[in-house]
Amino acid sequence: MQITAPTRDSADITAIALKAYARAVEAWDLSVREAAGLADMSESTWKRARKPGFKGELTKDQMLRLSAVIGIYKALELYFSEPLSRSWLSRPNAGPLFGGARPIDVAIDGGLPQILGIRTHLDALRGGA
């Protein structure tokens, strides 16, 4: 008899990811437009998705974005103290990855590759690979 761990269905995973993402968005005080853009959703979809009980499905790209953004949130919380950890994404950044722009704008404009680049950048800052 083989014992296997219970698996979560995609609706559970989506609900967990959206809840974590909503907490990061709230901590960063992002606008509805910014939160939707970062997740590659319309504003109306984000307004529905952030509420408990959302029954919609997310694309693989959207799930990867949520995962990477949650990683960015974690890295900022570990690397910086408040209030910088909460405002870093919305502050102009002179670093080479950002060229004076706000990281949130760079992430929205650059999509998933740029979001992953920011996550990698922050992981490197805090001593990760």
JSON list of C-alpha atoms in Angstrom, two decimals:
[
{"chain": "A", "resi": 1, "resn": "MET", "atom": "CA", "xyz": [0.00, 0.00, 0.00]},
{"chain": "A", "resi": 2, "resn": "GLN", "atom": "CA", "xyz": [1.48, 3.30, -1.12]},
{"chain": "A", "resi": 3, "resn": "ILE", "atom": "CA", "xyz": [0.76, 6.40, 0.91]},
{"chain": "A", "resi": 4, "resn": "THR", "atom": "CA", "xyz": [0.82, 9.66, -0.99]},
{"chain": "A", "resi": 5, "resn": "ALA", "atom": "CA", "xyz": [0.58, 13.19, 0.27]},
{"chain": "A", "resi": 6, "resn": "PRO", "atom": "CA", "xyz": [-2.65, 15.00, -0.53]},
{"chain": "A", "resi": 7, "resn": "THR", "atom": "CA", "xyz": [-2.34, 17.35, -3.47]},
{"chain": "A", "resi": 8, "resn": "ARG", "atom": "CA", "xyz": [-3.95, 20.72, -3.78]},
{"chain": "A", "resi": 9, "resn": "ASP", "atom": "CA", "xyz": [-6.11, 21.37, -6.77]},
{"chain": "A", "resi": 10, "resn": "SER", "atom": "CA", "xyz": [-5.45, 24.37, -8.97]},
{"chain": "A", "resi": 11, "resn": "ALA", "atom": "CA", "xyz": [-8.29, 26.38, -7.40]},
{"chain": "A", "resi": 12, "resn": "ASP", "atom": "CA", "xyz": [-6.66, 26.04, -3.95]},
{"chain": "A", "resi": 13, "resn": "ILE", "atom": "CA", "xyz": [-3.26, 27.04, -5.31]},
{"chain": "A", "resi": 14, "resn": "THR", "atom": "CA", "xyz": [-4.76, 30.02, -7.12]},
{"chain": "A", "resi": 15, "resn": "ALA", "atom": "CA", "xyz": [-6.59, 31.16, -3.98]},
{"chain": "A", "resi": 16, "resn": "ILE", "atom": "CA", "xyz": [-3.41, 30.90, -1.88]},
{"chain": "A", "resi": 17, "resn": "ALA", "atom": "CA", "xyz": [-1.33, 32.76, -4.48]},
{"chain": "A", "resi": 18, "resn": "LEU", "atom": "CA", "xyz": [-3.90, 35.54, -4.83]},
{"chain": "A", "resi": 19, "resn": "LYS", "atom": "CA", "xyz": [-4.17, 35.95, -1.05]},
{"chain": "A", "resi": 20, "resn": "ALA", "atom": "CA", "xyz": [-0.39, 36.25, -0.68]},
{"chain": "A", "resi": 21, "resn": "TYR", "atom": "CA", "xyz": [-0.17, 38.59, -3.67]},
{"chain": "A", "resi": 22, "resn": "ALA", "atom": "CA", "xyz": [-2.95, 40.79, -2.27]},
{"chain": "A", "resi": 23, "resn": "ARG", "atom": "CA", "xyz": [-1.09, 41.06, 1.03]},
{"chain": "A", "resi": 24, "resn": "ALA", "atom": "CA", "xyz": [2.09, 42.20, -0.75]},
{"chain": "A", "resi": 25, "resn": "VAL", "atom": "CA", "xyz": [0.15, 44.70, -2.87]},
{"chain": "A", "resi": 26, "resn": "GLU", "atom": "CA", "xyz": [-1.52, 46.07, 0.26]},
{"chain": "A", "resi": 27, "resn": "ALA", "atom": "CA", "xyz": [1.78, 46.32, 2.16]},
{"chain": "A", "resi": 28, "resn": "TRP", "atom": "CA", "xyz": [3.30, 48.22, -0.77]},
{"chain": "A", "resi": 29, "resn": "ASP", "atom": "CA", "xyz": [0.21, 50.42, -1.06]},
{"chain": "A", "resi": 30, "resn": "LEU", "atom": "CA", "xyz": [0.00, 49.84, -4.81]},
{"chain": "A", "resi": 31, "resn": "SER", "atom": "CA", "xyz": [-2.87, 51.31, -6.79]},
{"chain": "A", "resi": 32, "resn": "VAL", "atom": "CA", "xyz": [-5.42, 49.05, -8.46]},
{"chain": "A", "resi": 33, "resn": "ARG", "atom": "CA", "xyz": [-3.79, 49.93, -11.80]},
{"chain": "A", "resi": 34, "resn": "GLU", "atom": "CA", "xyz": [-0.31, 48.98, -10.55]},
{"chain": "A", "resi": 35, "resn": "ALA", "atom": "CA", "xyz": [-1.48, 45.75, -8.89]},
{"chain": "A", "resi": 36, "resn": "ALA", "atom": "CA", "xyz": [-3.39, 44.70, -12.00]},
{"chain": "A", "resi": 37, "resn": "GLY", "atom": "CA", "xyz": [-0.51, 45.60, -14.32]},
{"chain": "A", "resi": 38, "resn": "LEU", "atom": "CA", "xyz": [2.02, 43.71, -12.24]},
{"chain": "A", "resi": 39, "resn": "ALA", "atom": "CA", "xyz": [-0.20, 40.61, -12.35]},
{"chain": "A", "resi": 40, "resn": "ASP", "atom": "CA", "xyz": [-1.02, 41.12, -16.06]},
{"chain": "A", "resi": 41, "resn": "MET", "atom": "CA", "xyz": [-4.73, 41.45, -15.38]},
{"chain": "A", "resi": 42, "resn": "SER", "atom": "CA", "xyz": [-7.31, 44.05, -16.24]},
{"chain": "A", "resi": 43, "resn": "GLU", "atom": "CA", "xyz": [-8.28, 46.29, -13.35]},
{"chain": "A", "resi": 44, "resn": "SER", "atom": "CA", "xyz": [-11.75, 44.73, -13.23]},
{"chain": "A", "resi": 45, "resn": "THR", "atom": "CA", "xyz": [-10.29, 41.22, -13.08]},
{"chain": "A", "resi": 46, "resn": "TRP", "atom": "CA", "xyz": [-7.93, 42.23, -10.27]},
{"chain": "A", "resi": 47, "resn": "LYS", "atom": "CA", "xyz": [-10.82, 43.76, -8.32]},
{"chain": "A", "resi": 48, "resn": "ARG", "atom": "CA", "xyz": [-12.65, 40.41, -8.55]},
{"chain": "A", "resi": 49, "resn": "ALA", "atom": "CA", "xyz": [-9.54, 38.27, -7.99]},
{"chain": "A", "resi": 50, "resn": "ARG", "atom": "CA", "xyz": [-8.52, 39.98, -4.76]},
{"chain": "A", "resi": 51, "resn": "LYS", "atom": "CA", "xyz": [-11.78, 39.00, -3.08]},
{"chain": "A", "resi": 52, "resn": "PRO", "atom": "CA", "xyz": [-12.15, 35.63, -1.35]},
{"chain": "A", "resi": 53, "resn": "GLY", "atom": "CA", "xyz": [-14.05, 33.10, -3.40]},
{"chain": "A", "resi": 54, "resn": "PHE", "atom": "CA", "xyz": [-12.70, 34.16, -6.80]},
{"chain": "A", "resi": 55, "resn": "LYS", "atom": "CA", "xyz": [-13.58, 31.36, -9.23]},
{"chain": "A", "resi": 56, "resn": "GLY", "atom": "CA", "xyz": [-11.59, 32.50, -12.25]},
{"chain": "A", "resi": 57, "resn": "GLU", "atom": "CA", "xyz": [-8.50, 30.80, -13.57]},
{"chain": "A", "resi": 58, "resn": "LEU", "atom": "CA", "xyz": [-5.09, 32.35, -13.96]},
{"chain": "A", "resi": 59, "resn": "THR", "atom": "CA", "xyz": [-2.68, 31.71, -16.79]},
{"chain": "A", "resi": 60, "resn": "LYS", "atom": "CA", "xyz": [0.69, 30.11, -16.19]},
{"chain": "A", "resi": 61, "resn": "ASP", "atom": "CA", "xyz": [2.28, 33.53, -16.82]},
{"chain": "A", "resi": 62, "resn": "GLN", "atom": "CA", "xyz": [0.06, 35.14, -14.20]},
{"chain": "A", "resi": 63, "resn": "MET", "atom": "CA", "xyz": [0.86, 32.42, -11.65]},
{"chain": "A", "resi": 64, "resn": "LEU", "atom": "CA", "xyz": [4.58, 32.84, -12.33]},
{"chain": "A", "resi": 65, "resn": "ARG", "atom": "CA", "xyz": [4.22, 36.59, -11.87]},
{"chain": "A", "resi": 66, "resn": "LEU", "atom": "CA", "xyz": [2.42, 36.15, -8.55]},
{"chain": "A", "resi": 67, "resn": "SER", "atom": "CA", "xyz": [5.09, 33.72, -7.37]},
{"chain": "A", "resi": 68, "resn": "ALA", "atom": "CA", "xyz": [7.93, 36.04, -8.36]},
{"chain": "A", "resi": 69, "resn": "VAL", "atom": "CA", "xyz": [6.26, 39.07, -6.77]},
{"chain": "A", "resi": 70, "resn": "ILE", "atom": "CA", "xyz": [5.77, 37.15, -3.53]},
{"chain": "A", "resi": 71, "resn": "GLY", "atom": "CA", "xyz": [9.49, 36.32, -3.70]},
{"chain": "A", "resi": 72, "resn": "ILE", "atom": "CA", "xyz": [10.26, 40.03, -4.19]},
{"chain": "A", "resi": 73, "resn": "TYR", "atom": "CA", "xyz": [8.13, 40.86, -1.18]},
{"chain": "A", "resi": 74, "resn": "LYS", "atom": "CA", "xyz": [9.94, 38.28, 0.95]},
{"chain": "A", "resi": 75, "resn": "ALA", "atom": "CA", "xyz": [13.36, 39.49, -0.18]},
{"chain": "A", "resi": 76, "resn": "LEU", "atom": "CA", "xyz": [12.50, 43.12, 0.60]},
{"chain": "A", "resi": 77, "resn": "GLU", "atom": "CA", "xyz": [11.21, 42.18, 4.05]},
{"chain": "A", "resi": 78, "resn": "LEU", "atom": "CA", "xyz": [14.42, 40.25, 4.76]},
{"chain": "A", "resi": 79, "resn": "TYR", "atom": "CA", "xyz": [16.85, 42.76, 3.31]},
{"chain": "A", "resi": 80, "resn": "PHE", "atom": "CA", "xyz": [15.36, 46.09, 4.38]},
{"chain": "A", "resi": 81, "resn": "SER", "atom": "CA", "xyz": [13.54, 47.29, 7.46]},
{"chain": "A", "resi": 82, "resn": "GLU", "atom": "CA", "xyz": [10.35, 49.33, 7.37]},
{"chain": "A", "resi": 83, "resn": "PRO", "atom": "CA", "xyz": [9.58, 51.79, 5.93]},
{"chain": "A", "resi": 84, "resn": "LEU", "atom": "CA", "xyz": [12.06, 51.07, 3.10]},
{"chain": "A", "resi": 85, "resn": "SER", "atom": "CA", "xyz": [10.90, 47.47, 2.65]},
{"chain": "A", "resi": 86, "resn": "ARG", "atom": "CA", "xyz": [7.39, 48.76, 1.99]},
{"chain": "A", "resi": 87, "resn": "SER", "atom": "CA", "xyz": [8.33, 51.72, -0.22]},
{"chain": "A", "resi": 88, "resn": "TRP", "atom": "CA", "xyz": [11.31, 50.35, -2.21]},
{"chain": "A", "resi": 89, "resn": "LEU", "atom": "CA", "xyz": [9.18, 49.25, -5.16]},
{"chain": "A", "resi": 90, "resn": "SER", "atom": "CA", "xyz": [7.66, 52.72, -5.57]},
{"chain": "A", "resi": 91, "resn": "ARG", "atom": "CA", "xyz": [10.82, 54.81, -5.13]},
{"chain": "A", "resi": 92, "resn": "PRO", "atom": "CA", "xyz": [12.98, 55.93, -8.05]},
{"chain": "A", "resi": 93, "resn": "ASN", "atom": "CA", "xyz": [16.07, 53.72, -8.23]},
{"chain": "A", "resi": 94, "resn": "ALA", "atom": "CA", "xyz": [19.35, 54.79, -9.83]},
{"chain": "A", "resi": 95, "resn": "GLY", "atom": "CA", "xyz": [20.62, 51.21, -10.10]},
{"chain": "A", "resi": 96, "resn": "PRO", "atom": "CA", "xyz": [21.52, 49.84, -13.54]},
{"chain": "A", "resi": 97, "resn": "LEU", "atom": "CA", "xyz": [18.45, 47.62, -13.62]},
{"chain": "A", "resi": 98, "resn": "PHE", "atom": "CA", "xyz": [16.15, 50.62, -13.20]},
{"chain": "A", "resi": 99, "resn": "GLY", "atom": "CA", "xyz": [17.89, 53.67, -14.73]},
{"chain": "A", "resi": 100, "resn": "GLY", "atom": "CA", "xyz": [16.22, 56.12, -12.36]},
{"chain": "A", "resi": 101, "resn": "ALA", "atom": "CA", "xyz": [12.72, 54.63, -12.80]},
{"chain": "A", "resi": 102, "resn": "ARG", "atom": "CA", "xyz": [10.60, 53.13, -10.08]},
{"chain": "A", "resi": 103, "resn": "PRO", "atom": "CA", "xyz": [11.00, 49.33, -9.84]},
{"chain": "A", "resi": 104, "resn": "ILE", "atom": "CA", "xyz": [7.20, 48.90, -10.03]},
{"chain": "A", "resi": 105, "resn": "ASP", "atom": "CA", "xyz": [7.12, 50.70, -13.40]},
{"chain": "A", "resi": 106, "resn": "VAL", "atom": "CA", "xyz": [10.08, 48.69, -14.71]},
{"chain": "A", "resi": 107, "resn": "ALA", "atom": "CA", "xyz": [8.36, 45.46, -13.60]},
{"chain": "A", "resi": 108, "resn": "ILE", "atom": "CA", "xyz": [5.03, 46.35, -15.20]},
{"chain": "A", "resi": 109, "resn": "ASP", "atom": "CA", "xyz": [6.62, 47.55, -18.45]},
{"chain": "A", "resi": 110, "resn": "GLY", "atom": "CA", "xyz": [9.08, 44.65, -18.68]},
{"chain": "A", "resi": 111, "resn": "GLY", "atom": "CA", "xyz": [6.65, 41.89, -17.77]},
{"chain": "A", "resi": 112, "resn": "LEU", "atom": "CA", "xyz": [7.64, 38.52, -16.38]},
{"chain": "A", "resi": 113, "resn": "PRO", "atom": "CA", "xyz": [11.30, 38.64, -17.52]},
{"chain": "A", "resi": 114, "resn": "GLN", "atom": "CA", "xyz": [11.83, 41.95, -15.71]},
{"chain": "A", "resi": 115, "resn": "ILE", "atom": "CA", "xyz": [9.93, 40.79, -12.61]},
{"chain": "A", "resi": 116, "resn": "LEU", "atom": "CA", "xyz": [12.19, 37.74, -12.47]},
{"chain": "A", "resi": 117, "resn": "GLY", "atom": "CA", "xyz": [15.22, 40.00, -12.98]},
{"chain": "A", "resi": 118, "resn": "ILE", "atom": "CA", "xyz": [14.19, 42.14, -10.01]},
{"chain": "A", "resi": 119, "resn": "ARG", "atom": "CA", "xyz": [13.71, 39.05, -7.88]},
{"chain": "A", "resi": 120, "resn": "THR", "atom": "CA", "xyz": [17.15, 37.76, -8.86]},
{"chain": "A", "resi": 121, "resn": "HIS", "atom": "CA", "xyz": [18.65, 41.19, -8.15]},
{"chain": "A", "resi": 122, "resn": "LEU", "atom": "CA", "xyz": [17.16, 41.28, -4.66]},
{"chain": "A", "resi": 123, "resn": "ASP", "atom": "CA", "xyz": [18.19, 37.69, -3.91]},
{"chain": "A", "resi": 124, "resn": "ALA", "atom": "CA", "xyz": [21.76, 38.62, -4.91]},
{"chain": "A", "resi": 125, "resn": "LEU", "atom": "CA", "xyz": [21.67, 41.69, -2.65]},
{"chain": "A", "resi": 126, "resn": "ARG", "atom": "CA", "xyz": [20.79, 39.59, 0.34]},
{"chain": "A", "resi": 127, "resn": "GLY", "atom": "CA", "xyz": [23.51, 37.06, -0.44]},
{"chain": "A", "resi": 128, "resn": "GLY", "atom": "CA", "xyz": [21.58, 34.50, -2.47]},
{"chain": "A", "resi": 129, "resn": "ALA", "atom": "CA", "xyz": [22.69, 32.90, -5.69]}
]
